[in-house]
JSON list of C-alpha atoms and ligand atoms in Angstrom, two decimals:
[
{"chain": "A", "resi": 114, "resn": "MET", "atom": "CA", "xyz": [253.30, 6.46, -111.93]},
{"chain": "A", "resi": 115, "resn": "ARG", "atom": "CA", "xyz": [256.31, 7.77, -110.03]},
{"chain": "A", "resi": 116, "resn": "PHE", "atom": "CA", "xyz": [259.84, 6.52, -110.51]},
{"chain": "A", "resi": 117, "resn": "LEU", "atom": "CA", "xyz": [262.91, 7.00, -108.36]},
{"chain": "A", "resi": 118, "resn": "VAL", "atom": "CA", "xyz": [266.34, 7.46, -109.96]},
{"chain": "A", "resi": 119, "resn": "LEU", "atom": "CA", "xyz": [269.15, 6.60, -107.55]},
{"chain": "A", "resi": 120, "resn": "HIS", "atom": "CA", "xyz": [272.73, 7.64, -108.24]},
{"chain": "A", "resi": 121, "resn": "GLY", "atom": "CA", "xyz": [275.47, 6.16, -106.08]},
{"chain": "A", "resi": 122, "resn": "PRO", "atom": "CA", "xyz": [278.92, 7.35, -105.03]},
{"chain": "A", "resi": 123, "resn": "ASN", "atom": "CA", "xyz": [281.07, 9.59, -107.21]},
{"chain": "A", "resi": 124, "resn": "LEU", "atom": "CA", "xyz": [278.34, 10.05, -109.80]},
{"chain": "A", "resi": 125, "resn": "ASN", "atom": "CA", "xyz": [277.97, 13.66, -108.62]},
{"chain": "A", "resi": 126, "resn": "LEU", "atom": "CA", "xyz": [281.31, 14.18, -110.38]},
{"chain": "A", "resi": 127, "resn": "LEU", "atom": "CA", "xyz": [280.04, 13.11, -113.80]},
{"chain": "A", "resi": 128, "resn": "GLY", "atom": "CA", "xyz": [281.14, 15.45, -116.55]},
{"chain": "A", "resi": 129, "resn": "THR", "atom": "CA", "xyz": [284.68, 15.73, -115.22]},
{"chain": "A", "resi": 130, "resn": "ARG", "atom": "CA", "xyz": [285.19, 12.24, -113.74]},
{"chain": "A", "resi": 131, "resn": "GLU", "atom": "CA", "xyz": [287.20, 10.01, -116.11]},
{"chain": "A", "resi": 132, "resn": "PRO", "atom": "CA", "xyz": [285.32, 11.33, -119.17]},
{"chain": "A", "resi": 133, "resn": "ASP", "atom": "CA", "xyz": [286.90, 8.71, -121.44]},
{"chain": "A", "resi": 134, "resn": "VAL", "atom": "CA", "xyz": [285.10, 6.05, -119.37]},
{"chain": "A", "resi": 135, "resn": "TYR", "atom": "CA", "xyz": [281.94, 7.82, -118.22]},
{"chain": "A", "resi": 136, "resn": "GLY", "atom": "CA", "xyz": [281.39, 10.50, -120.88]},
{"chain": "A", "resi": 137, "resn": "ARG", "atom": "CA", "xyz": [280.91, 14.26, -120.60]},
{"chain": "A", "resi": 138, "resn": "ALA", "atom": "CA", "xyz": [277.27, 14.38, -119.52]},
{"chain": "A", "resi": 139, "resn": "THR", "atom": "CA", "xyz": [276.80, 15.75, -116.01]},
{"chain": "A", "resi": 140, "resn": "LEU", "atom": "CA", "xyz": [274.36, 14.30, -113.48]},
{"chain": "A", "resi": 141, "resn": "ALA", "atom": "CA", "xyz": [272.12, 17.34, -114.11]},
{"chain": "A", "resi": 142, "resn": "ASP", "atom": "CA", "xyz": [272.19, 16.54, -117.86]},
{"chain": "A", "resi": 143, "resn": "ILE", "atom": "CA", "xyz": [271.16, 12.95, -117.15]},
{"chain": "A", "resi": 144, "resn": "ASP", "atom": "CA", "xyz": [268.40, 13.92, -114.72]},
{"chain": "A", "resi": 145, "resn": "GLY", "atom": "CA", "xyz": [267.15, 16.64, -117.09]},
{"chain": "A", "resi": 146, "resn": "GLY", "atom": "CA", "xyz": [267.00, 14.23, -120.02]},
{"chain": "A", "resi": 147, "resn": "LEU", "atom": "CA", "xyz": [265.15, 11.68, -117.92]},
{"chain": "A", "resi": 148, "resn": "ALA", "atom": "CA", "xyz": [262.64, 14.27, -116.72]},
{"chain": "A", "resi": 149, "resn": "GLY", "atom": "CA", "xyz": [261.89, 15.17, -120.35]},
{"chain": "A", "resi": 150, "resn": "LEU", "atom": "CA", "xyz": [261.46, 11.53, -121.31]},
{"chain": "A", "resi": 151, "resn": "ALA", "atom": "CA", "xyz": [259.30, 10.90, -118.26]},
{"chain": "A", "resi": 152, "resn": "GLY", "atom": "CA", "xyz": [256.98, 13.69, -119.45]},
{"chain": "A", "resi": 153, "resn": "GLU", "atom": "CA", "xyz": [256.73, 12.05, -122.90]},
{"chain": "A", "resi": 154, "resn": "LEU", "atom": "CA", "xyz": [255.93, 8.72, -121.28]},
{"chain": "A", "resi": 155, "resn": "GLY", "atom": "CA", "xyz": [253.35, 10.23, -118.94]},
{"chain": "A", "resi": 156, "resn": "VAL", "atom": "CA", "xyz": [255.19, 9.37, -115.72]},
{"chain": "A", "resi": 157, "resn": "SER", "atom": "CA", "xyz": [257.18, 11.39, -113.20]},
{"chain": "A", "resi": 158, "resn": "ILE", "atom": "CA", "xyz": [260.66, 10.94, -111.80]},
{"chain": "A", "resi": 159, "resn": "GLU", "atom": "CA", "xyz": [262.55, 12.03, -108.75]},
{"chain": "A", "resi": 160, "resn": "SER", "atom": "CA", "xyz": [266.33, 11.81, -108.57]},
{"chain": "A", "resi": 161, "resn": "PHE", "atom": "CA", "xyz": [268.57, 11.29, -105.56]},
{"chain": "A", "resi": 162, "resn": "GLN", "atom": "CA", "xyz": [272.36, 11.04, -105.40]},
{"chain": "A", "resi": 163, "resn": "SER", "atom": "CA", "xyz": [274.43, 10.07, -102.40]},
{"chain": "A", "resi": 164, "resn": "ASN", "atom": "CA", "xyz": [277.98, 9.05, -101.66]},
{"chain": "A", "resi": 165, "resn": "HIS", "atom": "CA", "xyz": [276.74, 7.18, -98.59]},
{"chain": "A", "resi": 166, "resn": "GLU", "atom": "CA", "xyz": [275.49, 3.61, -98.61]},
{"chain": "A", "resi": 167, "resn": "GLY", "atom": "CA", "xyz": [273.06, 4.11, -95.71]},
{"chain": "A", "resi": 168, "resn": "ALA", "atom": "CA", "xyz": [271.49, 7.18, -97.32]},
{"chain": "A", "resi": 169, "resn": "LEU", "atom": "CA", "xyz": [270.76, 5.18, -100.47]},
{"chain": "A", "resi": 170, "resn": "ILE", "atom": "CA", "xyz": [269.25, 2.40, -98.36]},
{"chain": "A", "resi": 171, "resn": "ASP", "atom": "CA", "xyz": [267.10, 4.88, -96.41]},
{"chain": "A", "resi": 172, "resn": "ARG", "atom": "CA", "xyz": [265.86, 6.35, -99.72]},
{"chain": "A", "resi": 173, "resn": "ILE", "atom": "CA", "xyz": [264.88, 2.88, -100.97]},
{"chain": "A", "resi": 174, "resn": "HIS", "atom": "CA", "xyz": [262.93, 2.21, -97.75]},
{"chain": "A", "resi": 175, "resn": "ALA", "atom": "CA", "xyz": [261.15, 5.56, -98.11]},
{"chain": "A", "resi": 176, "resn": "ALA", "atom": "CA", "xyz": [260.29, 4.72, -101.73]},
{"chain": "A", "resi": 177, "resn": "ALA", "atom": "CA", "xyz": [258.26, 1.75, -100.53]},
{"chain": "A", "resi": 178, "resn": "ARG", "atom": "CA", "xyz": [256.27, 3.94, -98.13]},
{"chain": "A", "resi": 179, "resn": "GLU", "atom": "CA", "xyz": [255.73, 6.53, -100.90]},
{"chain": "A", "resi": 180, "resn": "GLY", "atom": "CA", "xyz": [254.34, 4.02, -103.39]},
{"chain": "A", "resi": 181, "resn": "ILE", "atom": "CA", "xyz": [257.13, 4.51, -105.93]},
{"chain": "A", "resi": 182, "resn": "ALA", "atom": "CA", "xyz": [256.35, 2.26, -108.95]},
{"chain": "A", "resi": 183, "resn": "GLY", "atom": "CA", "xyz": [259.91, 1.58, -110.12]},
{"chain": "A", "resi": 184, "resn": "ILE", "atom": "CA", "xyz": [263.54, 2.38, -109.44]},
{"chain": "A", "resi": 185, "resn": "LEU", "atom": "CA", "xyz": [266.45, 3.09, -111.77]},
{"chain": "A", "resi": 186, "resn": "ILE", "atom": "CA", "xyz": [269.70, 2.65, -109.90]},
{"chain": "A", "resi": 187, "resn": "ASN", "atom": "CA", "xyz": [273.32, 3.19, -110.76]},
{"chain": "A", "resi": 188, "resn": "PRO", "atom": "CA", "xyz": [274.92, 1.99, -107.52]},
{"chain": "A", "resi": 189, "resn": "GLY", "atom": "CA", "xyz": [278.43, 3.00, -108.65]},
{"chain": "A", "resi": 190, "resn": "ALA", "atom": "CA", "xyz": [281.09, 0.99, -106.84]},
{"chain": "A", "resi": 191, "resn": "TYR", "atom": "CA", "xyz": [278.49, -0.27, -104.34]},
{"chain": "A", "resi": 192, "resn": "THR", "atom": "CA", "xyz": [277.39, -2.55, -107.19]},
{"chain": "A", "resi": 193, "resn": "HIS", "atom": "CA", "xyz": [280.42, -4.69, -106.47]},
{"chain": "A", "resi": 194, "resn": "THR", "atom": "CA", "xyz": [280.49, -4.47, -102.68]},
{"chain": "A", "resi": 195, "resn": "SER", "atom": "CA", "xyz": [277.10, -3.82, -101.11]},
{"chain": "A", "resi": 196, "resn": "ILE", "atom": "CA", "xyz": [275.02, -6.73, -99.96]},
{"chain": "A", "resi": 197, "resn": "ALA", "atom": "CA", "xyz": [273.11, -4.21, -97.81]},
{"chain": "A", "resi": 198, "resn": "LEU", "atom": "CA", "xyz": [271.97, -2.28, -100.89]},
{"chain": "A", "resi": 199, "resn": "ARG", "atom": "CA", "xyz": [270.96, -5.51, -102.59]},
{"chain": "A", "resi": 200, "resn": "ASP", "atom": "CA", "xyz": [269.01, -6.56, -99.50]},
{"chain": "A", "resi": 201, "resn": "ALA", "atom": "CA", "xyz": [267.21, -3.20, -99.41]},
{"chain": "A", "resi": 202, "resn": "LEU", "atom": "CA", "xyz": [266.05, -3.62, -103.02]},
{"chain": "A", "resi": 203, "resn": "ALA", "atom": "CA", "xyz": [264.97, -7.18, -102.31]},
{"chain": "A", "resi": 204, "resn": "ALA", "atom": "CA", "xyz": [263.15, -6.09, -99.15]},
{"chain": "A", "resi": 205, "resn": "VAL", "atom": "CA", "xyz": [260.98, -3.44, -100.80]},
{"chain": "A", "resi": 206, "resn": "ALA", "atom": "CA", "xyz": [260.37, -5.55, -103.93]},
{"chain": "A", "resi": 207, "resn": "ILE", "atom": "CA", "xyz": [259.93, -2.46, -106.13]},
{"chain": "A", "resi": 208, "resn": "PRO", "atom": "CA", "xyz": [260.84, -3.37, -109.74]},
{"chain": "A", "resi": 209, "resn": "ALA", "atom": "CA", "xyz": [264.26, -1.88, -110.43]},
{"chain": "A", "resi": 210, "resn": "VAL", "atom": "CA", "xyz": [266.72, -1.60, -113.31]},
{"chain": "A", "resi": 211, "resn": "GLU", "atom": "CA", "xyz": [270.48, -1.43, -112.73]},
{"chain": "A", "resi": 212, "resn": "VAL", "atom": "CA", "xyz": [272.21, 1.08, -114.99]},
{"chain": "A", "resi": 213, "resn": "HIS", "atom": "CA", "xyz": [275.91, 1.56, -115.66]},
{"chain": "A", "resi": 214, "resn": "LEU", "atom": "CA", "xyz": [277.41, 4.12, -117.97]},
{"chain": "A", "resi": 215, "resn": "SER", "atom": "CA", "xyz": [280.35, 1.86, -118.77]},
{"chain": "A", "resi": 216, "resn": "ASN", "atom": "CA", "xyz": [280.31, -1.80, -119.74]},
{"chain": "A", "resi": 217, "resn": "ILE", "atom": "CA", "xyz": [281.31, -3.22, -116.36]},
{"chain": "A", "resi": 218, "resn": "HIS", "atom": "CA", "xyz": [281.83, -6.65, -117.95]},
{"chain": "A", "resi": 219, "resn": "ALA", "atom": "CA", "xyz": [284.57, -5.34, -120.22]},
{"chain": "A", "resi": 220, "resn": "ARG", "atom": "CA", "xyz": [286.66, -3.65, -117.52]},
{"chain": "A", "resi": 221, "resn": "GLU", "atom": "CA", "xyz": [288.64, -4.79, -114.45]},
{"chain": "A", "resi": 222, "resn": "SER", "atom": "CA", "xyz": [287.65, -8.22, -113.13]},
{"chain": "A", "resi": 223, "resn": "PHE", "atom": "CA", "xyz": [286.40, -6.75, -109.80]},
{"chain": "A", "resi": 224, "resn": "ARG", "atom": "CA", "xyz": [283.70, -4.85, -111.73]},
{"chain": "A", "resi": 225, "resn": "ARG", "atom": "CA", "xyz": [282.25, -7.98, -113.34]},
{"chain": "A", "resi": 226, "resn": "ARG", "atom": "CA", "xyz": [280.45, -9.11, -110.22]},
{"chain": "A", "resi": 227, "resn": "SER", "atom": "CA", "xyz": [277.24, -7.28, -109.37]},
{"chain": "A", "resi": 228, "resn": "HIS", "atom": "CA", "xyz": [275.53, -7.99, -106.05]},
{"chain": "A", "resi": 229, "resn": "ILE", "atom": "CA", "xyz": [272.58, -5.99, -107.41]},
{"chain": "A", "resi": 230, "resn": "ALA", "atom": "CA", "xyz": [271.89, -7.86, -110.66]},
{"chain": "A", "resi": 231, "resn": "PRO", "atom": "CA", "xyz": [270.08, -10.86, -109.06]},
{"chain": "A", "resi": 232, "resn": "VAL", "atom": "CA", "xyz": [267.41, -8.63, -107.47]},
{"chain": "A", "resi": 233, "resn": "VAL", "atom": "CA", "xyz": [266.60, -6.35, -110.43]},
{"chain": "A", "resi": 234, "resn": "VAL", "atom": "CA", "xyz": [264.50, -6.75, -113.55]},
{"chain": "A", "resi": 235, "resn": "ALA", "atom": "CA", "xyz": [267.34, -5.88, -115.93]},
{"chain": "A", "resi": 236, "resn": "GLN", "atom": "CA", "xyz": [270.84, -4.52, -116.16]},
{"chain": "A", "resi": 237, "resn": "ILE", "atom": "CA", "xyz": [271.92, -1.97, -118.79]},
{"chain": "A", "resi": 238, "resn": "ALA", "atom": "CA", "xyz": [275.64, -1.32, -119.10]},
{"chain": "A", "resi": 239, "resn": "GLY", "atom": "CA", "xyz": [277.78, 0.39, -121.70]},
{"chain": "A", "resi": 240, "resn": "PHE", "atom": "CA", "xyz": [275.42, 2.83, -123.44]},
{"chain": "A", "resi": 241, "resn": "GLY", "atom": "CA", "xyz": [276.63, 5.84, -121.46]},
{"chain": "A", "resi": 242, "resn": "ALA", "atom": "CA", "xyz": [273.98, 8.38, -120.46]},
{"chain": "A", "resi": 243, "resn": "ALA", "atom": "CA", "xyz": [271.56, 6.90, -123.04]},
{"chain": "A", "resi": 244, "resn": "GLY", "atom": "CA", "xyz": [271.27, 3.83, -120.83]},
{"chain": "A", "resi": 245, "resn": "TYR", "atom": "CA", "xyz": [269.09, 5.69, -118.32]},
{"chain": "A", "resi": 246, "resn": "GLY", "atom": "CA", "xyz": [266.49, 6.49, -120.99]},
{"chain": "A", "resi": 247, "resn": "LEU", "atom": "CA", "xyz": [266.49, 2.88, -122.17]},
{"chain": "A", "resi": 248, "resn": "ALA", "atom": "CA", "xyz": [266.00, 1.74, -118.58]},
{"chain": "A", "resi": 249, "resn": "LEU", "atom": "CA", "xyz": [263.06, 4.10, -118.01]},
{"chain": "A", "resi": 250, "resn": "ARG", "atom": "CA", "xyz": [261.40, 3.08, -121.29]},
{"chain": "A", "resi": 251, "resn": "GLY", "atom": "CA", "xyz": [261.86, -0.59, -120.44]},
{"chain": "A", "resi": 252, "resn": "LEU", "atom": "CA", "xyz": [260.53, -0.31, -116.92]},
{"chain": "A", "resi": 253, "resn": "VAL", "atom": "CA", "xyz": [257.52, 1.82, -117.93]},
{"chain": "A", "resi": 254, "resn": "ALA", "atom": "CA", "xyz": [256.66, -0.62, -120.74]},
{"chain": "A", "resi": 255, "resn": "ARG", "atom": "CA", "xyz": [256.88, -3.53, -118.34]},
{"chain": "A", "resi": 256, "resn": "LEU", "atom": "CA", "xyz": [254.73, -1.91, -115.68]},
{"chain": "A", "resi": 257, "resn": "LYS", "atom": "CA", "xyz": [252.13, -0.60, -118.13]},
{"chain": "A", "resi": 258, "resn": "GLY", "atom": "CA", "xyz": [252.07, -3.80, -120.20]},
{"chain": "B", "resi": 202, "resn": "LIG", "atom": "C1", "xyz": [279.66, 2.58, -112.82]},
{"chain": "B", "resi": 202, "resn": "LIG", "atom": "C2", "xyz": [280.63, 1.41, -112.87]},
{"chain": "B", "resi": 202, "resn": "LIG", "atom": "C3", "xyz": [281.21, 1.12, -111.50]},
{"chain": "B", "resi": 202, "resn": "LIG", "atom": "O1", "xyz": [282.13, 0.03, -111.57]},
{"chain": "B", "resi": 202, "resn": "LIG", "atom": "C4", "xyz": [281.94, 2.34, -110.97]},
{"chain": "B", "resi": 202, "resn": "LIG", "atom": "O2", "xyz": [282.43, 2.09, -109.67]},
{"chain": "B", "resi": 202, "resn": "LIG", "atom": "C5", "xyz": [281.12, 3.57, -111.03]},
{"chain": "B", "resi": 202, "resn": "LIG", "atom": "C6", "xyz": [280.30, 3.81, -112.20]},
{"chain": "B", "resi": 202, "resn": "LIG", "atom": "C7", "xyz": [279.16, 2.97, -114.23]},
{"chain": "B", "resi": 202, "resn": "LIG", "atom": "O3", "xyz": [278.18, 3.70, -114.31]},
{"chain": "B", "resi": 202, "resn": "LIG", "atom": "O4", "xyz": [279.75, 2.58, -115.23]},
{"chain": "B", "resi": 202, "resn": "LIG", "atom": "O5", "xyz": [281.16, 4.39, -110.12]},
{"chain": "B", "resi": 202, "resn": "LIG", "atom": "O6", "xyz": [278.53, 2.20, -112.05]}
]
């Protein structure tokens, strides 16, 4: 089973970007940890980061053609703005989990609304980098169970 991990805008700056909010783990740390966990779970992952909405949408479309079993997505600020990203996830109907490092419900009011949440299996927010591992475990368990 192959999983796609999608990282949205500004997440390439993790490690130095507002560390009090997002922690000190870099994107490479997160992807490396997930690859190790994927090995334990007997699945494989591929990661993709983009600061461009259309590139993320194109990657989701390609995932459908490639037979990707599940998607983990941290859409960054596109969470709160992108109906196009939501529509792409709905269109391919690949089970997805929305991940946020911070608890978006405990921050500014504009972060409380997610356009993505209604089209995903689950949302994990506030566990920092650990949230990605929880999301992968949850999605694998759901698809295998
Ligand atoms: C984020 C939360 C978003 O509101 C923000 O725009 C991000 C990161 C998170 O992981 O906590 O870029 O998705």
